[in-house]
PDB file of C-alpha atoms and ligand atoms in Angstrom:
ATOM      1  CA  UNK R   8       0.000   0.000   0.000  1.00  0.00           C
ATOM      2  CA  UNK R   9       1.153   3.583  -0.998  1.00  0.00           C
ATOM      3  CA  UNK R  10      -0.200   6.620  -0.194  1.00  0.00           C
ATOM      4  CA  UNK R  11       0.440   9.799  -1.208  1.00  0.00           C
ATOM      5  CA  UNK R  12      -0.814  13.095   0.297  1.00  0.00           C
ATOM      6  CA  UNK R  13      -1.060  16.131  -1.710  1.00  0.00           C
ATOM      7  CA  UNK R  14      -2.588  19.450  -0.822  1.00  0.00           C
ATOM      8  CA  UNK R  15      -1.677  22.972  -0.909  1.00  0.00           C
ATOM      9  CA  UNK R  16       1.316  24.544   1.632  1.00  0.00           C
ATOM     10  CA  UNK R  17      -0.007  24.199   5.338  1.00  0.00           C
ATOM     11  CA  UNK R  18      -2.642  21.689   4.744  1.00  0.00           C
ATOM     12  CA  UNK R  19      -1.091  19.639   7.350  1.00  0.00           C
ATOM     13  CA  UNK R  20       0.820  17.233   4.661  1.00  0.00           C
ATOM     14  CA  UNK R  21       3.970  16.214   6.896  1.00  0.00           C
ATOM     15  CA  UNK R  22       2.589  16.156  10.382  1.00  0.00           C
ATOM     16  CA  UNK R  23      -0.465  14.063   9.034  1.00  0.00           C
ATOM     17  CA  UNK R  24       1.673  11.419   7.032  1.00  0.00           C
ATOM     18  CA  UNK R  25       4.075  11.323   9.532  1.00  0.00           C
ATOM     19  CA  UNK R  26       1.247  10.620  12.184  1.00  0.00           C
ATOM     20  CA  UNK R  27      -0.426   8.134   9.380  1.00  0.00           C
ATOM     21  CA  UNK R  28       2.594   6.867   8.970  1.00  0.00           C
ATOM     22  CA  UNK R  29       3.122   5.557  12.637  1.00  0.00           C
ATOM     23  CA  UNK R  30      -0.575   4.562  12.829  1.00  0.00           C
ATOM     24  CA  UNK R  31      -0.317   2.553   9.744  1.00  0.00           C
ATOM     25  CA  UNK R  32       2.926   0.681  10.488  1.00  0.00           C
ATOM     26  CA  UNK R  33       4.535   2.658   7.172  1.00  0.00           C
ATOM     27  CA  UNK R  34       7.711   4.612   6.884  1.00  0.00           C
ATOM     28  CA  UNK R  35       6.670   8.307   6.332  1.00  0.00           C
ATOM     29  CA  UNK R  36       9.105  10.129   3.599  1.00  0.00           C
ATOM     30  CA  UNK R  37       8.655  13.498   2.382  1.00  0.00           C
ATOM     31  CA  UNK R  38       9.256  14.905  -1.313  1.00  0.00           C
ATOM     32  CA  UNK R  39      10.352  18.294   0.107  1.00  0.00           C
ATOM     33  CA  UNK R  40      13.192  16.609   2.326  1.00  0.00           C
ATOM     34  CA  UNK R  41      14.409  14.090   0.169  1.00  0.00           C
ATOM     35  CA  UNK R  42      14.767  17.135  -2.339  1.00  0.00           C
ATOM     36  CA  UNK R  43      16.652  19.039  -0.117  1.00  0.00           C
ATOM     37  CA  UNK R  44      19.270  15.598   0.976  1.00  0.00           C
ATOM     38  CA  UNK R  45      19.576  14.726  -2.553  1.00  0.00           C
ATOM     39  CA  UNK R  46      20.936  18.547  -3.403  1.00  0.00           C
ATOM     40  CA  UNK R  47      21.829  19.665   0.331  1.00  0.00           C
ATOM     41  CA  UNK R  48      20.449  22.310   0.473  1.00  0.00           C
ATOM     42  CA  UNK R  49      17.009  23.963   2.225  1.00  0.00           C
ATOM     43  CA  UNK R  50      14.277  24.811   0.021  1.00  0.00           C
ATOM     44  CA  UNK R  51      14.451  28.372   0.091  1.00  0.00           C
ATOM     45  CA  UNK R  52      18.409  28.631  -0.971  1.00  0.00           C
ATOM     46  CA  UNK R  53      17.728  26.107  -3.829  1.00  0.00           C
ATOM     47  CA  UNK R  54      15.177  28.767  -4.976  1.00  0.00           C
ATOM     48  CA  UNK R  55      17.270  31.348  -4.321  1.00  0.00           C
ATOM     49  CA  UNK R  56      20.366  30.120  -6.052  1.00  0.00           C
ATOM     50  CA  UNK R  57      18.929  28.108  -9.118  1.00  0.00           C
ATOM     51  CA  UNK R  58      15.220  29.205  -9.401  1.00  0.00           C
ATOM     52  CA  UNK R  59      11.445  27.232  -9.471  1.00  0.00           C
ATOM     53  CA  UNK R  60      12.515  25.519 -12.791  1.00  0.00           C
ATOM     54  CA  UNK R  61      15.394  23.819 -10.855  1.00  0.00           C
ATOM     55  CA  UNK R  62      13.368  23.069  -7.724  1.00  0.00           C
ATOM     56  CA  UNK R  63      10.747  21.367 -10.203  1.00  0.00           C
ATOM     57  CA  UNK R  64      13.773  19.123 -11.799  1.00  0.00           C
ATOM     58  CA  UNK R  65      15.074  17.865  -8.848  1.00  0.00           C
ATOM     59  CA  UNK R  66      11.398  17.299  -7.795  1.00  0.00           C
ATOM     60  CA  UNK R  67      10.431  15.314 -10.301  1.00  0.00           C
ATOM     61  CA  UNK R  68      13.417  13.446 -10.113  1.00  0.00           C
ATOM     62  CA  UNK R  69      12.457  12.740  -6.855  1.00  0.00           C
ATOM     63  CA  UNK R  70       9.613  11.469  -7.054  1.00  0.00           C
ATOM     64  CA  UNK R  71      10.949   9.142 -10.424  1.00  0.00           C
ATOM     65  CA  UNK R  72      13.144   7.593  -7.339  1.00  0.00           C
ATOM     66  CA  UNK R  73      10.678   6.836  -4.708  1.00  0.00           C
ATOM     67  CA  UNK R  74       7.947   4.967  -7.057  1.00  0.00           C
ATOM     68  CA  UNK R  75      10.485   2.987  -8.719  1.00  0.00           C
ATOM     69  CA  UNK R  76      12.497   1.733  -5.603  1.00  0.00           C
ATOM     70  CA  UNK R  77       9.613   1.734  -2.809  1.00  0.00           C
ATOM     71  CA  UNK R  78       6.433   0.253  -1.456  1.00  0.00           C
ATOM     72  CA  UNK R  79       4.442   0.628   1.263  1.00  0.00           C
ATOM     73  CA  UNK R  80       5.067   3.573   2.546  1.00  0.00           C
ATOM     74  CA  UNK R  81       2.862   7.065   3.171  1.00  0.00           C
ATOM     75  CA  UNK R  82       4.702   9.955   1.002  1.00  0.00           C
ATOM     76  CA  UNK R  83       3.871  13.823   1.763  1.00  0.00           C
ATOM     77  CA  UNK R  84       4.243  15.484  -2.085  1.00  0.00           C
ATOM     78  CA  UNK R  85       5.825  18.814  -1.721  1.00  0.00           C
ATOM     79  CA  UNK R  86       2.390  21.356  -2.403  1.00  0.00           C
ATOM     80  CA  UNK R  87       2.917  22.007  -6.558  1.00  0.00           C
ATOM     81  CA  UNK R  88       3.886  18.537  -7.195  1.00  0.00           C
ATOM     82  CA  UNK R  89       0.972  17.024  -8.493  1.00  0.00           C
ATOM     83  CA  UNK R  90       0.886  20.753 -11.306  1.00  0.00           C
ATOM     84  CA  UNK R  91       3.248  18.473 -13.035  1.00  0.00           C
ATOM     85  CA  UNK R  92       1.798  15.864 -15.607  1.00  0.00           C
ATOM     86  CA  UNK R  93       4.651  13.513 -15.306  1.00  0.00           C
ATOM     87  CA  UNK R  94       4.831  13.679 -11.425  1.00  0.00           C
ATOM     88  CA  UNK R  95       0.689  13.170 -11.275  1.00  0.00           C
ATOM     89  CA  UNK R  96       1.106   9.855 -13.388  1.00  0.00           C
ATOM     90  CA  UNK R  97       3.762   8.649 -11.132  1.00  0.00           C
ATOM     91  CA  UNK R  98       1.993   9.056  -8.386  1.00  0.00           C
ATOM     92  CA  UNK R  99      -1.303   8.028  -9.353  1.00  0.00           C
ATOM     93  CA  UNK R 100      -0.270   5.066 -10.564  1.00  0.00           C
ATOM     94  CA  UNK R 101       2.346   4.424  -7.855  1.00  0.00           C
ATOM     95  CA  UNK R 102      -0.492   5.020  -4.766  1.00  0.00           C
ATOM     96  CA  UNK R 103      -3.565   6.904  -3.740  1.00  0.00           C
ATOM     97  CA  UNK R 104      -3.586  10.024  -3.368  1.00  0.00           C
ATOM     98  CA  UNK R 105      -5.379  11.875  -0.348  1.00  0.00           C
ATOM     99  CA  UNK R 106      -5.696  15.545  -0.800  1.00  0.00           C
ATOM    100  CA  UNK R 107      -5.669  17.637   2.509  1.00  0.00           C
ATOM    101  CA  UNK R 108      -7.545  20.752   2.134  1.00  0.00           C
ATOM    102  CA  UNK R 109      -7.754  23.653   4.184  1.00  0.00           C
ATOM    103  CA  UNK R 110     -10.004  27.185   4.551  1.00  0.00           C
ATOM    104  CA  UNK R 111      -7.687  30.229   2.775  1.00  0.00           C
ATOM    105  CA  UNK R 112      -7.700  31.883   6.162  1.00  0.00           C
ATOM    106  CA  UNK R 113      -6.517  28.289   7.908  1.00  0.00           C
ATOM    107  CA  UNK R 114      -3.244  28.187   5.739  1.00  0.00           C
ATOM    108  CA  UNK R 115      -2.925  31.824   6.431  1.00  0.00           C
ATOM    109  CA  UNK R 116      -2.704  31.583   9.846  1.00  0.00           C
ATOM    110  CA  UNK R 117      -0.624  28.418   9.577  1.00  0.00           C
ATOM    111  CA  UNK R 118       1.880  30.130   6.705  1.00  0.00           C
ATOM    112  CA  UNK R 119       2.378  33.623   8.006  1.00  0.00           C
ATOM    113  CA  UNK R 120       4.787  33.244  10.464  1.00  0.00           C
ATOM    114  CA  UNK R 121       6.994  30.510   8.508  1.00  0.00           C
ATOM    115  CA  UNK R 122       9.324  31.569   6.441  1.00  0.00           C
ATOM    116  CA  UNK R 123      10.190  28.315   4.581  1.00  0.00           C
ATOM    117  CA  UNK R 124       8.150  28.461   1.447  1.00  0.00           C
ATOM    118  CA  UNK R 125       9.904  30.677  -1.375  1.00  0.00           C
ATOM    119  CA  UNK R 126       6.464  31.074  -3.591  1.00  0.00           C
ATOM    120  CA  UNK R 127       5.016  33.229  -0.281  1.00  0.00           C
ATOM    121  CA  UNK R 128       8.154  34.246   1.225  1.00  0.00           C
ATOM    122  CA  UNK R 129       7.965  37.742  -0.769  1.00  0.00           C
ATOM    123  CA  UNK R 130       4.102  38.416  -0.801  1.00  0.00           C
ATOM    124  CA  UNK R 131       2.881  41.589   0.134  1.00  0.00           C
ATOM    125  CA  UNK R 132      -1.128  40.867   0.508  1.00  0.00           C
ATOM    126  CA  UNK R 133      -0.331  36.649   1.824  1.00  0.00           C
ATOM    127  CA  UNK R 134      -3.864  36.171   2.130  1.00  0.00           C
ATOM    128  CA  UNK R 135      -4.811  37.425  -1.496  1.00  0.00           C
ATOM    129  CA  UNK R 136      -1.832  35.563  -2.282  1.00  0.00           C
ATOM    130  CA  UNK R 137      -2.538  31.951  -0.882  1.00  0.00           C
ATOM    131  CA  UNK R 138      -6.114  32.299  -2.618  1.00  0.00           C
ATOM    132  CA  UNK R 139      -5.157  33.509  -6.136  1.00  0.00           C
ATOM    133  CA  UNK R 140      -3.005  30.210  -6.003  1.00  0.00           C
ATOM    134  CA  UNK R 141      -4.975  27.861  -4.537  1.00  0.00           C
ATOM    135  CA  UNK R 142      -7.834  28.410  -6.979  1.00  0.00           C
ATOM    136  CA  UNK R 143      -5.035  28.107 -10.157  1.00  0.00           C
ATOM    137  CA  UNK R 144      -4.588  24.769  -8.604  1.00  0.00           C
ATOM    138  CA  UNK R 145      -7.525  23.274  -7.201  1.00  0.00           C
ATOM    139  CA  UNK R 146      -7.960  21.749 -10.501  1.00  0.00           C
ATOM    140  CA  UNK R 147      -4.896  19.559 -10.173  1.00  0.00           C
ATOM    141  CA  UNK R 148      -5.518  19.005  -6.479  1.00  0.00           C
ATOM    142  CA  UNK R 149      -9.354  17.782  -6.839  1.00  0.00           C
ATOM    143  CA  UNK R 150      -8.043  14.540  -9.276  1.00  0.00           C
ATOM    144  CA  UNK R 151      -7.416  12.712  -5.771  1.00  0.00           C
ATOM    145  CA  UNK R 152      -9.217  10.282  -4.979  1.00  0.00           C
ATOM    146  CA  UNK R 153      -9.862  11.400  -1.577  1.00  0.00           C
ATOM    147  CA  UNK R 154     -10.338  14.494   0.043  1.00  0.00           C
ATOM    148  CA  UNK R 155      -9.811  15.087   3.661  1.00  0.00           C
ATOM    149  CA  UNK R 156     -10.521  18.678   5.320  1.00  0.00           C
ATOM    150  CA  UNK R 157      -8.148  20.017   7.993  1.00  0.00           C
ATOM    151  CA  UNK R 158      -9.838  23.232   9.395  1.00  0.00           C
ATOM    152  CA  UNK R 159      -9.425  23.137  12.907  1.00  0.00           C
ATOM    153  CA  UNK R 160      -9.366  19.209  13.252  1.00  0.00           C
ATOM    154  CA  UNK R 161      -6.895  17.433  15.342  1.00  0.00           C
ATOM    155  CA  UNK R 162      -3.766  15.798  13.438  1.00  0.00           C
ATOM    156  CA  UNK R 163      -5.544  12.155  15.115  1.00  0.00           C
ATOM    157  CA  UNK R 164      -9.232  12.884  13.615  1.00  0.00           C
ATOM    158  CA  UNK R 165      -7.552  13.442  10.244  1.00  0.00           C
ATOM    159  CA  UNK R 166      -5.695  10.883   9.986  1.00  0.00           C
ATOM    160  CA  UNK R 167      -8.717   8.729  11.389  1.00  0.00           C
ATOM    161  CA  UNK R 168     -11.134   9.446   8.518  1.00  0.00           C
ATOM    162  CA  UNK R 169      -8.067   9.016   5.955  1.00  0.00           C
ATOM    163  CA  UNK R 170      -7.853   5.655   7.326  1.00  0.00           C
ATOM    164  CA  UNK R 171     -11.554   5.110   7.178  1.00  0.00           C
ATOM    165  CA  UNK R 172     -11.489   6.419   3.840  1.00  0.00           C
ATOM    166  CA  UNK R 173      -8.540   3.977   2.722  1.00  0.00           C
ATOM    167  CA  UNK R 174     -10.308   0.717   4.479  1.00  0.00           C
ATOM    168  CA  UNK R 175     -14.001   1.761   2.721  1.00  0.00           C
ATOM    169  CA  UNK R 176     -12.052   0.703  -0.555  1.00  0.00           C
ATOM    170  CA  UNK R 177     -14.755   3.145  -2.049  1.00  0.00           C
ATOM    171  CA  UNK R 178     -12.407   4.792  -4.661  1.00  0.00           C
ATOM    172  CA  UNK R 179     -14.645   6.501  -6.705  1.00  0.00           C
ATOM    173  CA  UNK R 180     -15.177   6.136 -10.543  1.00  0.00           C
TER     174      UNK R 180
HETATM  175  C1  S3P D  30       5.607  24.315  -2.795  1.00  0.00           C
HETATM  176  C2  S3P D  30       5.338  23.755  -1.578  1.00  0.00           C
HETATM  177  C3  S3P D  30       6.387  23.412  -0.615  1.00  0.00           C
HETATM  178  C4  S3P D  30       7.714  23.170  -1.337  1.00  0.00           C
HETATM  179  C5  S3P D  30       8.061  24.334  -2.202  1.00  0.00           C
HETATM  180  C6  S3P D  30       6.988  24.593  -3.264  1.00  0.00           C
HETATM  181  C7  S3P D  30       4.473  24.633  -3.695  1.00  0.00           C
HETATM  182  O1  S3P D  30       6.029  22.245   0.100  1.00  0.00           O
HETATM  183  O2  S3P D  30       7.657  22.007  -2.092  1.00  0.00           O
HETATM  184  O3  S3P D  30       8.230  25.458  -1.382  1.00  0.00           O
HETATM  185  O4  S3P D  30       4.680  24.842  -4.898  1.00  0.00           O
HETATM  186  O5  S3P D  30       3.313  24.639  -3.196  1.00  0.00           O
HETATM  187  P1  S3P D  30       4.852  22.224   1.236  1.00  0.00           P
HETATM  188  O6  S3P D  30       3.548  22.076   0.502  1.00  0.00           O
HETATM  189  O7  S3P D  30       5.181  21.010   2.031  1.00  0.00           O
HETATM  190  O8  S3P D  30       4.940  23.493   2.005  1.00  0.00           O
END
């Protein structure tokens, strides 16, 4: 069993999969640190130095890695990963893919004070921001096959009705 969680920046991604993770008996891995071992570097200086096309590379190249040397295991995607045809297929065919979703004014709160993720770092109106993005994407992010909300819920209740969701083997058309 793999599963992959997708969702836009502060949707809960990592702390969920790595709680899903433990509850599930899976190791947990994360796009956006195995991108940042593989080029040692943090996030925001591999935007800084090469640029978003860059990031994207090594992302994808990523995420060519995990589905072709592992299995059973619960993967957090890095927020714009599943933008990217290529990266979608993988995924899709490698696992199933929960989407965390979150209010605009939940990630706000939960993004302001961070200062990890380069695409808000230099915003001037965040909150405009986070919504003019998240509707450009929610496209991409509604192809999963599950959604799970995250608005003020507990990292256990989440993580709960993913489970639920996974064992109801109801996957949609
Ligand atoms: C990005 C989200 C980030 C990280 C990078 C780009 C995005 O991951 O991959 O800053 O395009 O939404 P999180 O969603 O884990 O914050």
């Amino acid at each position: 069993m793999n599963i992959v969680l997708t969702g836009f920046m502060g949707t809960g991604k990592s702390v969920t999969g790595r709680w899903l993770g433990k509850e599930l008996g899976l190791p947990f891995l994360d796009t956006d640190d195995l991108i940042e071992e593989k080029v040692s570097m943090k996030i925001p200086e591999i935007f800084e130095k090469h640029g978003e096309p860059y990031f994207r590379k090594v992302e994808t190249e990523v995420i060519r890695d995990v589905v072709s040397s592992s299995n059973d295991i619960v993967l957090a995607s890095g927020g714009g990963a599943v933008l990217n045809e290529e990266n979608y297929r993988l995924l899709s065919q490698w696992g199933t893919i929960v989407r965390l979703r979150a209010s605009v004014d939940c990630i706000y709160k939960r993004v302001r004070t961070k200062f990890t993720r380069p695409l808000l770092a230099d915003s001037t109106d965040l909150r405009s921001d986070i919504e003019k993005i998240l509707n450009d994407r929610e496209p991409f992010y509604d192809k999963a096959q599950f959604t799970v909300d995250t608005d003020d819920r507990e990292i256990k209740e989440v993580t709960e009705e993913i489970i639920e969701l996974l064992n109801s083997g109801d996957y949609g058309s």
